[in-house]
Amino acid sequence: MTFKEKIYSHYIQMVQDRIDVFRDMISNLTEDSKNDAKGSAGDKHETALSMMHIEQEKLTHKLKESIAQIAVLDKIDPAKITENIVLGSLVKANGIYLYVSVALPKIAIDGINVIALSPQSPLGNHLMGNKVGFEFEINKTHYIIQSVE
């Protein structure tokens, strides 16, 4: 498995794990609210149900975000290598590895830090469509694209 394929696999697993956790949490809240509804009455009961509902809405929103992220990742072919930077490219700029996909936490693969960023982010936007040797500046930091996979 190539370095880029390891990165892709790690991020797919990370997002899938989030989806599973959010689904479990939503399911548990739904079950708790059903059980709570059977034996309680009064203002405290209504407040508790309302709080559960609010938490369930937050989790549902996070679940939808994670599903959207995995949909973007599913469009990527990790074996594909292009000259120009596209969705799914692994870019080395200023010694930093950037994975153009979706905004996700920094990870370390084989002891090397990798930052996943969205093509819509300021840095991702500057990278898209460019090649090795392209230079640009963001927030007074000068970047040079060293490699594209």
XYZ file of C-alpha atoms in Angstrom:
149
model
C 0.000 0.000 0.000
C 1.406 3.402 -0.968
C 1.764 6.301 1.459
C -1.147 8.079 -0.236
C -3.339 4.949 -0.032
C -2.544 4.628 3.692
C -3.642 8.242 4.214
C -6.863 7.666 2.283
C -7.606 4.460 4.194
C -6.967 6.151 7.550
C -9.286 9.058 6.783
C -12.036 6.753 5.457
C -11.831 4.727 8.670
C -11.799 7.871 10.819
C -14.952 9.286 9.227
C -16.715 5.893 9.211
C -15.955 5.508 12.928
C -17.476 8.955 13.567
C -20.607 7.983 11.631
C -20.948 4.797 13.684
C -20.499 6.688 16.973
C -23.053 9.361 16.044
C -25.579 6.712 14.958
C -25.107 4.836 18.242
C -25.494 8.021 20.280
C -28.656 9.022 18.407
C -30.069 5.534 18.838
C -29.305 5.583 22.578
C -30.933 9.001 22.997
C -34.015 7.810 21.120
C -34.222 4.743 23.352
C -33.682 6.821 26.500
C -36.439 9.255 25.546
C -38.855 6.359 24.933
C -38.024 4.806 28.300
C -38.203 8.160 30.083
C -41.600 8.892 28.551
C -43.110 5.777 30.153
C -42.619 6.615 33.801
C -42.252 10.370 34.234
C -44.500 13.362 34.377
C -44.199 17.063 35.110
C -41.890 19.945 34.293
C -38.628 18.065 34.975
C -39.724 15.366 32.553
C -40.539 17.926 29.851
C -37.186 19.662 30.368
C -35.310 16.354 30.171
C -37.123 15.390 26.962
C -36.440 18.821 25.484
C -32.718 18.546 26.321
C -32.577 15.069 24.767
C -34.263 16.388 21.642
C -31.772 19.277 21.353
C -28.842 16.875 21.800
C -30.348 14.540 19.208
C -30.596 17.418 16.704
C -26.934 18.332 17.287
C -25.849 14.738 16.775
C -27.995 14.427 13.655
C -26.299 17.547 12.237
C -22.832 16.101 12.981
C -23.890 12.783 11.437
C -24.989 14.561 8.233
C -21.621 16.396 8.080
C -19.735 13.110 8.438
C -21.879 11.433 5.771
C -21.120 14.357 3.439
C -17.399 13.968 4.186
C -17.421 10.266 3.382
C -19.322 10.995 0.168
C -16.464 13.297 -0.908
C -13.846 10.730 0.110
C -15.709 8.032 -1.849
C -15.172 10.096 -5.027
C -11.386 9.857 -4.605
C -9.275 7.181 -6.295
C -6.215 6.950 -4.010
C -4.191 5.166 -6.698
C -4.643 8.010 -9.197
C -1.631 10.276 -9.659
C -1.964 13.484 -11.655
C 0.380 16.255 -12.649
C -2.092 18.971 -11.661
C -3.541 19.146 -8.157
C -7.084 17.778 -7.994
C -9.388 16.363 -5.317
C -7.451 13.470 -3.787
C -3.972 14.815 -4.515
C -1.241 14.478 -1.922
C 0.810 17.654 -2.089
C 4.116 18.433 -0.438
C 4.625 22.168 0.011
C 7.273 23.713 2.260
C 7.944 20.233 3.658
C 4.308 19.840 4.773
C 2.111 17.042 3.394
C -1.360 18.245 2.430
C -4.132 15.861 1.403
C -6.691 17.696 -0.734
C -9.999 16.093 0.254
C -12.119 17.351 3.151
C -11.177 19.271 6.274
C -10.180 16.623 8.828
C -7.780 16.460 11.776
C -4.037 16.156 11.240
C -2.783 12.569 11.302
C 0.603 10.836 11.344
C 1.244 7.997 8.902
C 4.607 6.222 9.096
C 5.767 9.032 11.389
C 4.922 11.732 8.832
C 2.293 14.379 9.637
C -0.441 14.897 7.064
C -3.051 17.651 7.019
C -6.320 17.033 5.193
C -7.818 20.169 3.739
C -10.790 21.087 1.660
C -10.340 22.413 -1.885
C -12.583 25.314 -0.766
C -10.197 26.362 2.026
C -7.898 29.305 1.261
C -4.846 27.029 0.977
C -6.748 24.338 -0.931
C -8.097 26.951 -3.329
C -4.554 28.132 -4.149
C -3.369 24.558 -4.693
C -6.137 23.360 -7.017
C -5.088 22.958 -10.641
C -1.443 23.868 -10.041
C 1.751 21.842 -10.514
C 5.148 21.226 -8.939
C 7.124 24.463 -8.750
C 4.071 26.722 -8.384
C 4.656 29.460 -5.796
C 2.087 31.524 -3.915
C 1.598 33.388 -0.659
C -1.107 33.139 2.009
C -1.070 35.154 5.245
C 2.503 36.285 4.635
C 3.686 32.670 4.249
C 5.375 31.825 0.965
C 4.569 28.329 -0.364
C 6.345 26.309 -3.045
C 4.775 23.078 -4.302
C 7.512 20.437 -4.086
C 5.613 17.321 -5.189
C 2.167 16.118 -6.268
C 0.919 12.536 -6.038
